[in-house]
Amino acid sequence: LAAILALNQVKGWDYRSQDQGKKGYSDFALIGNGNAIIIEEKNISSFKELDKATVEAFKQIKDKDYATRYKKRGYTILKYAIIYCDHEAFITLGDE
């Protein structure tokens, strides 16, 4: 997904791989039109791990505080966890 976004720029959006948070880096972020889309990805080997990996992805977004700098600028924050397993992607939109 990151490669697709990097190679296919969307007008008005800025793609940031390894976007800097206060305590680490997100997998990537899309910034534009007053929105910040923060995405954390995880790979799992079994569908049994899906719920746990999703929780961990959102916990990482929160713990590493990726959103603060965008909140200060008045951006609407959207947080996504993308979990990959067996050539499938499971995408979950998080709560603000």
Tab-separated table of C-alpha atoms in Angstrom:
chain	number	residue	atom	x	y	z
A	1	LEU	CA	0.000	0.000	0.000
A	2	ALA	CA	2.789	2.419	0.858
A	3	ALA	CA	4.417	1.887	-2.548
A	4	ILE	CA	1.114	2.516	-4.340
A	5	LEU	CA	0.592	5.758	-2.444
A	6	ALA	CA	4.162	6.902	-3.025
A	7	LEU	CA	3.996	6.257	-6.759
A	8	ASN	CA	0.453	7.537	-7.345
A	9	GLN	CA	0.264	10.960	-5.789
A	10	VAL	CA	-3.201	12.339	-5.183
A	11	LYS	CA	-3.618	16.028	-6.003
A	12	GLY	CA	-3.572	18.104	-2.828
A	13	TRP	CA	-2.271	15.296	-0.607
A	14	ASP	CA	1.225	14.862	0.821
A	15	TYR	CA	2.454	11.307	1.406
A	16	ARG	CA	4.839	10.796	4.322
A	17	SER	CA	6.545	7.468	4.872
A	18	GLN	CA	7.867	6.931	8.393
A	19	ASP	CA	6.138	10.105	9.629
A	20	GLN	CA	7.694	11.454	12.841
A	21	GLY	CA	5.658	11.308	16.036
A	22	LYS	CA	6.798	12.519	19.461
A	23	LYS	CA	8.030	9.059	20.449
A	24	GLY	CA	8.665	7.263	17.161
A	25	TYR	CA	7.503	6.863	13.595
A	26	SER	CA	4.203	5.843	12.034
A	27	ASP	CA	4.275	3.556	9.013
A	28	PHE	CA	2.947	6.398	6.906
A	29	ALA	CA	0.605	9.364	6.805
A	30	LEU	CA	-1.385	11.198	4.164
A	31	ILE	CA	-1.810	14.910	4.781
A	32	GLY	CA	-4.163	17.176	2.854
A	33	ASN	CA	-7.374	19.163	2.717
A	34	GLY	CA	-7.343	19.676	6.494
A	35	ASN	CA	-7.076	15.935	7.163
A	36	ALA	CA	-4.301	13.742	8.511
A	37	ILE	CA	-4.680	10.035	7.787
A	38	ILE	CA	-2.309	8.058	9.994
A	39	ILE	CA	-1.771	4.414	9.078
A	40	GLU	CA	-0.087	1.675	11.067
A	41	GLU	CA	0.491	-1.705	9.413
A	42	LYS	CA	1.066	-5.142	10.915
A	43	ASN	CA	1.751	-8.554	9.390
A	44	ILE	CA	0.364	-11.675	11.034
A	45	SER	CA	0.685	-15.368	10.240
A	46	SER	CA	-2.732	-16.511	11.485
A	47	PHE	CA	-6.232	-15.051	11.341
A	48	LYS	CA	-6.462	-15.819	15.073
A	49	GLU	CA	-4.057	-12.897	15.622
A	50	LEU	CA	-6.213	-10.346	13.763
A	51	ASP	CA	-7.979	-8.736	16.728
A	52	LYS	CA	-4.810	-8.576	18.811
A	53	ALA	CA	-2.789	-7.056	15.954
A	54	THR	CA	-5.492	-4.445	15.318
A	55	VAL	CA	-5.490	-3.410	18.979
A	56	GLU	CA	-1.674	-3.261	18.948
A	57	ALA	CA	-1.642	-1.063	15.839
A	58	PHE	CA	-3.998	1.503	17.375
A	59	LYS	CA	-2.116	1.341	20.679
A	60	GLN	CA	1.103	2.135	18.812
A	61	ILE	CA	-0.528	5.128	17.105
A	62	LYS	CA	-1.665	6.412	20.508
A	63	ASP	CA	1.498	5.592	22.490
A	64	LYS	CA	3.857	7.112	19.936
A	65	ASP	CA	1.633	10.187	19.673
A	66	TYR	CA	1.679	10.557	15.905
A	67	ALA	CA	-1.378	12.848	15.788
A	68	THR	CA	-0.496	15.734	18.145
A	69	ARG	CA	1.275	17.949	15.642
A	70	TYR	CA	-1.652	17.676	13.233
A	71	LYS	CA	-4.217	18.310	15.978
A	72	LYS	CA	-2.356	21.521	16.865
A	73	ARG	CA	-2.820	22.657	13.268
A	74	GLY	CA	-6.558	21.944	13.403
A	75	TYR	CA	-6.473	18.870	11.163
A	76	THR	CA	-9.154	16.210	11.331
A	77	ILE	CA	-7.391	12.991	12.341
A	78	LEU	CA	-8.236	9.618	10.817
A	79	LYS	CA	-6.430	6.562	12.170
A	80	TYR	CA	-6.248	3.275	10.299
A	81	ALA	CA	-4.847	-0.138	11.164
A	82	ILE	CA	-4.031	-2.323	8.183
A	83	ILE	CA	-3.372	-5.942	9.076
A	84	TYR	CA	-1.996	-8.309	6.435
A	85	CYS	CA	-2.522	-12.068	6.575
A	86	ASP	CA	-2.399	-14.722	3.873
A	87	HIS	CA	-2.335	-12.177	1.010
A	88	GLU	CA	-5.345	-10.282	2.397
A	89	ALA	CA	-5.519	-6.833	3.973
A	90	PHE	CA	-7.903	-6.077	6.830
A	91	ILE	CA	-8.465	-2.342	7.220
A	92	THR	CA	-9.992	-0.831	10.359
A	93	LEU	CA	-10.805	2.821	11.007
A	94	GLY	CA	-10.034	3.804	14.593
A	95	ASP	CA	-11.822	6.112	16.984
A	96	GLU	CA	-10.518	9.611	17.581
